[in-house]
Coordinates of C-alpha atoms in Angstrom, one line a residue:
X1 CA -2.2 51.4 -18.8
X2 CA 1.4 51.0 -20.3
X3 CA 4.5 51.8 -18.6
X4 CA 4.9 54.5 -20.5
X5 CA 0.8 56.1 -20.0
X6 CA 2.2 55.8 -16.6
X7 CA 5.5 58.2 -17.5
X8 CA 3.0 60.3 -19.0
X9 CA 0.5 60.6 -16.5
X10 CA 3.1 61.0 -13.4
X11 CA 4.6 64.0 -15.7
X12 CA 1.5 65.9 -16.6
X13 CA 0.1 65.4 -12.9
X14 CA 2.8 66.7 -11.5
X15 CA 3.6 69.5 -14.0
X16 CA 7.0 70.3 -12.5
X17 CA 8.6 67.1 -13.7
X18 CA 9.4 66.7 -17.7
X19 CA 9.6 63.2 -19.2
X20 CA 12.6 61.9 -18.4
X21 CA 12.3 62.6 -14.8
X22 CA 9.3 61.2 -14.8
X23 CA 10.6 57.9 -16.5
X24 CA 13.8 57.8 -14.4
X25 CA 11.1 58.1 -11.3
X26 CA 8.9 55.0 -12.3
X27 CA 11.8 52.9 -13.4
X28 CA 13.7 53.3 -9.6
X29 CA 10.5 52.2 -8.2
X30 CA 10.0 49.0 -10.7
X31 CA 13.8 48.3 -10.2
X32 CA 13.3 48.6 -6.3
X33 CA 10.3 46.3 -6.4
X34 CA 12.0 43.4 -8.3
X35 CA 15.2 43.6 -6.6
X36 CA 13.4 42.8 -3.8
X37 CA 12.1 40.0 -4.8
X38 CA 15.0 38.7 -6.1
X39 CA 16.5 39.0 -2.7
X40 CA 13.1 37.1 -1.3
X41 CA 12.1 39.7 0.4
X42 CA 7.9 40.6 0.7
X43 CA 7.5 44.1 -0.9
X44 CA 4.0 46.0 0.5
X45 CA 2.2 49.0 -0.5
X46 CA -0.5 50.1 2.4
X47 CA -3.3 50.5 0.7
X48 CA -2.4 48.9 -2.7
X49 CA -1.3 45.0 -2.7
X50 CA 1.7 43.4 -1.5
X51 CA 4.4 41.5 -3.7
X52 CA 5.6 38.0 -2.8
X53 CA 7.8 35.2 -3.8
X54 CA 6.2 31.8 -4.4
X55 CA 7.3 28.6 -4.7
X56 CA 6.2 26.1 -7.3
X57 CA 7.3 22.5 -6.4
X58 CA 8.9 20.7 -9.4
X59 CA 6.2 18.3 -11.5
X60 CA 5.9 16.3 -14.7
X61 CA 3.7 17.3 -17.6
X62 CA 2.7 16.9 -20.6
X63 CA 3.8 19.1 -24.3
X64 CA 0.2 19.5 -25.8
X65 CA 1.9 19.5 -29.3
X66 CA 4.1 16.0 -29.3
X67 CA 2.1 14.5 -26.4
X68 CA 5.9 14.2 -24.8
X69 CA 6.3 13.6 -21.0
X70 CA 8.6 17.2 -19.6
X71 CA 9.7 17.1 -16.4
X72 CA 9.0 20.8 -14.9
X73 CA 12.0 21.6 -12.8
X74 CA 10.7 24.0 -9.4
X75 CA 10.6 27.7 -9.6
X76 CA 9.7 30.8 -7.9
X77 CA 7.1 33.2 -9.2
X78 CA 6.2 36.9 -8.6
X79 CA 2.6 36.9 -6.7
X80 CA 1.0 39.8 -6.0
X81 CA -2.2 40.5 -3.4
X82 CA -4.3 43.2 -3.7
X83 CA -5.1 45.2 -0.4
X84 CA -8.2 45.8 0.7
X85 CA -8.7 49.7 -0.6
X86 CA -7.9 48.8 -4.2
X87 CA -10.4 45.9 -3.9
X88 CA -12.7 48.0 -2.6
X89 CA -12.1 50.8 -5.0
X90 CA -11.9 48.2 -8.2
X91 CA -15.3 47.1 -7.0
X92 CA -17.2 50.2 -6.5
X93 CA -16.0 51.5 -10.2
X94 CA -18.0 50.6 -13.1

């Protein structure tokens, strides 16, 4: 599903919110989510997954193309857990 099936699901579910509504809606609560994170802070939805901030330590590799030593500087990366109803509910589907 694509942001915008979302948009257009949240607006025809609802029937009392048009498009743009709908849109400004979904894009508060992806802007919410990330800003969070950026501030390092844990972001959970009961019954959904919770969002975290990792760390990835700093390391050297290899470019696959030139065979050229990179040295990979550290970083933090989005990491999300699923909770234990949408594991439950992704695993019972099919």
């Amino acid at each position: 599903m694509t942001k915008s099936e979302l948009i257009e699901r949240l607006s025809s579910t609802t029937g009392e919110l048009n498009k743009k509504e709908a849109e400004l809606i979904i894009n508060t609560i992806f802007d919410s989510i990330g800003g969070a994170l950026a501030e390092g802070d844990r972001v959970e939805i009961r019954g959904f997954g919770s969002f975290t901030i990792r760390e990835r330590d700093a390391r050297v590799a290899r470019n696959p193309k030139s065979g050229e030593v990179v040295s990979i500087p550290n970083k933090k990366t989005p990491f999300f857990k699923t909770g234990k109803e949408l594991r439950l509910r992704v695993n019972t589907q099919g």
